[in-house]
Short mmCIF file of C-alpha atoms in Angstrom, two decimals:
data_model
loop_
_atom_site.label_atom_id
_atom_site.label_comp_id
_atom_site.label_asym_id
_atom_site.label_seq_id
_atom_site.Cartn_x
_atom_site.Cartn_y
_atom_site.Cartn_z
CA UNK A 1 134.78 174.60 85.09
CA UNK A 2 136.90 173.07 82.31
CA UNK A 3 137.11 174.67 78.88
CA UNK A 4 138.46 172.61 75.96
CA UNK A 5 139.79 173.40 72.51
CA UNK A 6 139.26 170.30 70.36
CA UNK A 7 140.49 169.06 66.99
CA UNK A 8 139.49 166.28 64.57
CA UNK A 9 136.25 165.66 66.42
CA UNK A 10 132.77 166.08 64.96
CA UNK A 11 129.95 167.46 67.10
CA UNK A 12 128.06 164.17 67.01
CA UNK A 13 131.16 162.25 68.11
CA UNK A 14 131.95 164.35 71.18
CA UNK A 15 128.30 164.32 72.20
CA UNK A 16 128.52 160.52 72.20
CA UNK A 17 131.76 160.68 74.22
CA UNK A 18 130.13 163.03 76.77
CA UNK A 19 127.22 160.61 77.17
CA UNK A 20 129.74 157.86 77.87
CA UNK A 21 131.59 160.03 80.41
CA UNK A 22 128.28 160.98 82.09
CA UNK A 23 127.65 157.31 82.84
CA UNK A 24 130.87 157.25 84.90
CA UNK A 25 130.89 160.64 86.59
CA UNK A 26 128.23 163.19 87.48
CA UNK A 27 128.59 166.21 85.22
CA UNK A 28 126.82 169.53 85.68
CA UNK A 29 126.93 172.21 83.01
CA UNK A 30 127.84 171.10 79.45
CA UNK A 31 127.88 173.64 76.62
CA UNK A 32 129.15 173.99 73.07
CA UNK A 33 131.21 177.14 72.56
CA UNK A 34 132.56 179.29 69.76
CA UNK A 35 135.79 181.24 70.21
CA UNK A 36 138.92 180.31 72.16
CA UNK A 37 137.28 177.06 73.29
CA UNK A 38 134.83 174.55 71.79
CA UNK A 39 133.40 172.85 74.86
CA UNK A 40 132.72 173.68 78.51
CA UNK A 41 131.86 171.24 81.27
CA UNK A 42 131.55 171.54 85.02
CA UNK A 43 131.32 169.21 87.96
CA UNK A 44 131.40 169.32 91.75
CA UNK A 45 134.25 167.87 93.80
CA UNK A 46 134.81 167.24 97.51
CA UNK A 47 138.59 166.79 97.47
CA UNK A 48 141.69 166.43 95.29
CA UNK A 49 141.26 162.66 95.02
CA UNK A 50 137.81 163.05 93.49
CA UNK A 51 139.14 165.72 91.12
CA UNK A 52 141.94 163.45 89.89
CA UNK A 53 139.52 160.57 89.37
CA UNK A 54 137.06 162.64 87.34
CA UNK A 55 139.79 164.26 85.23
CA UNK A 56 141.18 160.79 84.52
CA UNK A 57 137.82 159.66 83.11
CA UNK A 58 137.46 162.80 81.00
CA UNK A 59 140.99 162.78 79.55
CA UNK A 60 140.85 159.05 78.93
CA UNK A 61 137.99 159.54 76.45
CA UNK A 62 138.64 163.08 75.18
CA UNK A 63 142.39 163.41 75.63
CA UNK A 64 143.55 162.66 72.07
CA UNK A 65 141.30 165.43 70.71
CA UNK A 66 142.27 168.18 73.18
CA UNK A 67 144.68 170.86 71.93
CA UNK A 68 144.18 173.31 74.80
CA UNK A 69 142.31 173.51 78.10
CA UNK A 70 141.60 175.91 80.93
CA UNK A 71 140.53 174.79 84.40
CA UNK A 72 138.84 177.19 86.80
CA UNK A 73 138.25 176.18 90.42
CA UNK A 74 135.10 177.96 91.59
CA UNK A 75 134.64 178.85 95.25
CA UNK A 76 131.45 180.89 94.85
CA UNK A 77 128.63 180.75 92.29
CA UNK A 78 125.79 183.26 92.11
CA UNK A 79 122.60 182.44 90.21
CA UNK A 80 120.69 185.55 89.16
CA UNK A 81 118.71 184.50 86.08
CA UNK A 82 118.17 186.70 83.05
CA UNK A 83 115.78 189.50 83.92
CA UNK A 84 113.13 189.83 81.20
CA UNK A 85 111.46 192.58 83.21
CA UNK A 86 112.57 195.25 85.66
CA UNK A 87 111.42 193.27 88.65
CA UNK A 88 113.84 192.55 91.48
CA UNK A 89 115.60 189.22 91.02
CA UNK A 90 116.06 186.48 93.59
CA UNK A 91 119.79 186.00 94.16
CA UNK A 92 121.01 182.47 94.97
CA UNK A 93 124.58 182.14 96.24
CA UNK A 94 126.42 178.81 96.36
CA UNK A 95 129.83 178.76 98.02
CA UNK A 96 132.39 176.50 99.65
CA UNK A 97 131.53 175.74 103.26
CA UNK A 98 133.65 174.26 106.04
CA UNK A 99 130.51 172.78 107.57
CA UNK A 100 129.76 169.38 106.03
CA UNK A 101 126.18 168.21 106.38
CA UNK A 102 125.48 164.49 106.34
CA UNK A 103 122.49 163.39 104.30
CA UNK A 104 120.36 160.39 105.10
CA UNK A 105 119.43 157.78 102.50
CA UNK A 106 115.94 159.33 102.41
CA UNK A 107 117.41 162.79 101.75
CA UNK A 108 119.51 161.39 98.91
CA UNK A 109 116.53 159.61 97.39
CA UNK A 110 114.42 162.80 97.49
CA UNK A 111 117.21 165.00 96.09
CA UNK A 112 117.93 162.56 93.27
CA UNK A 113 114.31 162.80 92.13
CA UNK A 114 113.97 166.57 92.59
CA UNK A 115 117.17 167.24 90.65
CA UNK A 116 115.66 165.51 87.62
CA UNK A 117 112.23 167.12 88.05
CA UNK A 118 111.97 170.34 90.07
CA UNK A 119 108.27 170.63 89.14
CA UNK A 120 107.28 167.76 91.40
CA UNK A 121 104.23 167.22 93.56
CA UNK A 122 104.26 165.34 96.86
CA UNK A 123 101.89 162.59 95.73
CA UNK A 124 103.94 161.77 92.64
CA UNK A 125 107.17 162.00 94.63
CA UNK A 126 105.71 159.61 97.24
CA UNK A 127 104.83 157.09 94.51
CA UNK A 128 108.28 157.35 92.93
CA UNK A 129 110.25 157.04 96.16
CA UNK A 130 108.01 154.69 98.14
CA UNK A 131 107.81 157.21 100.99
CA UNK A 132 104.70 158.80 102.44
CA UNK A 133 103.95 162.46 101.68
CA UNK A 134 104.35 163.65 105.29
CA UNK A 135 107.83 162.13 105.53
CA UNK A 136 108.81 163.83 102.27
CA UNK A 137 107.48 167.20 103.43
CA UNK A 138 109.43 166.92 106.68
CA UNK A 139 112.69 166.07 104.90
CA UNK A 140 112.27 168.78 102.26
CA UNK A 141 111.57 171.34 105.01
CA UNK A 142 114.83 170.38 106.75
CA UNK A 143 116.77 170.41 103.46
CA UNK A 144 115.53 173.95 102.81
CA UNK A 145 116.21 175.03 106.41
CA UNK A 146 119.82 173.76 106.13
CA UNK A 147 120.31 175.57 102.79
CA UNK A 148 120.79 172.33 100.88
CA UNK A 149 117.80 173.12 98.67
CA UNK A 150 118.31 176.77 97.73
CA UNK A 151 115.57 177.24 95.15
CA UNK A 152 113.33 175.59 92.56
CA UNK A 153 112.96 176.68 88.98
CA UNK A 154 113.58 176.08 85.33
CA UNK A 155 116.77 176.60 83.32
CA UNK A 156 116.36 178.35 79.96
CA UNK A 157 118.53 177.76 76.92
CA UNK A 158 118.54 181.39 75.78
CA UNK A 159 120.33 180.55 72.52
CA UNK A 160 117.36 178.47 71.36
CA UNK A 161 115.13 181.54 71.09
CA UNK A 162 117.60 183.86 69.44
CA UNK A 163 119.50 185.55 72.26
CA UNK A 164 123.22 186.21 72.11
CA UNK A 165 124.94 184.35 74.98
CA UNK A 166 128.53 185.16 75.88
CA UNK A 167 130.79 184.01 78.72
CA UNK A 168 133.49 186.38 79.96
CA UNK A 169 136.47 185.54 82.17
CA UNK A 170 137.94 188.54 84.00
CA UNK A 171 141.55 188.05 85.06
CA UNK A 172 141.93 190.40 88.01
CA UNK A 173 144.74 191.77 90.14
CA UNK A 174 145.21 190.38 93.64
CA UNK A 175 143.87 193.59 95.22
CA UNK A 176 140.72 193.72 93.06
CA UNK A 177 137.54 194.67 95.02
CA UNK A 178 135.73 191.39 94.40
CA UNK A 179 132.59 192.30 96.37
CA UNK A 180 132.20 195.59 94.49
CA UNK A 181 132.65 193.89 91.12
CA UNK A 182 130.14 191.17 92.04
CA UNK A 183 127.68 193.89 93.12
CA UNK A 184 128.20 195.70 89.81
CA UNK A 185 127.55 192.52 87.82
CA UNK A 186 124.57 191.51 89.97
CA UNK A 187 122.84 194.81 89.24
CA UNK A 188 122.97 194.17 85.49
CA UNK A 189 119.78 192.44 84.31
CA UNK A 190 121.61 190.78 81.38
CA UNK A 191 123.94 188.84 83.72
CA UNK A 192 122.36 185.52 84.83
CA UNK A 193 125.41 183.83 86.42
CA UNK A 194 128.53 185.02 88.22
CA UNK A 195 131.31 182.77 89.55
CA UNK A 196 134.40 183.59 91.62
CA UNK A 197 137.47 181.37 91.32
CA UNK A 198 139.82 180.40 94.16
CA UNK A 199 142.39 182.87 92.76
CA UNK A 200 139.73 185.65 92.79
CA UNK A 201 139.09 185.86 89.07
CA UNK A 202 135.49 186.24 87.91
CA UNK A 203 133.47 184.38 85.28
CA UNK A 204 130.13 185.82 84.21
CA UNK A 205 127.56 185.17 81.51
CA UNK A 206 125.86 187.91 79.49
CA UNK A 207 122.55 187.41 77.66
CA UNK A 208 121.45 190.02 75.12
CA UNK A 209 119.51 190.57 71.93
CA UNK A 210 122.52 192.25 70.33
CA UNK A 211 126.33 191.82 70.68
CA UNK A 212 126.53 195.61 70.92
CA UNK A 213 124.94 195.44 74.39
CA UNK A 214 127.89 193.41 75.70
CA UNK A 215 130.38 195.80 74.12
CA UNK A 216 128.72 198.71 75.94
CA UNK A 217 128.62 196.77 79.22
CA UNK A 218 132.31 195.81 79.01
CA UNK A 219 133.06 199.49 78.47
CA UNK A 220 131.24 200.27 81.72
CA UNK A 221 133.16 197.55 83.58
CA UNK A 222 136.51 198.84 82.33
CA UNK A 223 135.58 202.40 83.19
CA UNK A 224 134.74 201.39 86.77
CA UNK A 225 137.45 198.76 87.43
CA UNK A 226 140.10 199.23 84.72
CA UNK A 227 143.10 199.30 87.10
CA UNK A 228 142.07 195.91 88.53
CA UNK A 229 141.49 194.07 85.20
CA UNK A 230 144.67 192.52 83.79
CA UNK A 231 142.85 191.09 80.76
CA UNK A 232 139.68 189.26 79.84
CA UNK A 233 138.57 186.56 77.40
CA UNK A 234 135.23 186.06 75.68
CA UNK A 235 133.54 183.13 74.01
CA UNK A 236 130.07 182.46 72.70
CA UNK A 237 127.69 179.76 73.95
CA UNK A 238 126.29 177.98 70.88
CA UNK A 239 124.18 175.39 72.65
CA UNK A 240 123.55 173.98 76.11
CA UNK A 241 123.77 170.19 76.09
CA UNK A 242 123.07 169.74 79.80
CA UNK A 243 121.86 172.16 82.43
CA UNK A 244 123.91 172.92 85.54
CA UNK A 245 123.00 171.45 88.94
CA UNK A 246 120.95 174.50 89.83
#
């Protein structure tokens, strides 16, 4: 994740710049923020070389407007989804793996289509890709079996229907009980996403109908893990310009 503080740049202008950047590199999450930072973007990388290349593109177009930035290298991302009911949620965990799976050209073609439209049907997918339905079913089965396709679903922009959406970064001590903190956050229905950085800090989102709910929840976190929390920062998500990969 990269968080930017910007100056002398209108919303319309940086949206145009982001569209230009997106033509060069594959971006995931893009959101407008209010608070310590104005903009958040994310992308996936395989190695340092790819990171340097993508940062070069971003800073080339946005650099003159950036007054501050924060980069968080995520090693684990947990997708929970906001729980509108009390039902048990499906938990999807994405993390760094030493095992590298090679994808065929057919796999890549199928994934490229599914990423743009998760509500696909095999007949339409066959027409779009030029493959037969049985071939597609076989490849999708293997992609699911190998944990490449983790889930299907829709991504909601909670801000658009009046919810308060905050992102919180917990700066933790080196001996912080990460698994316990993740478990605590995962049991909270208002937390849809949790990420763990390579230096064992935690980023989580909180969706609520009232800012008071987050204040109460932060009080519970501090009561349970106060000695492990060095500090935390909060900012508000104003709008989601592009959904994350999931």
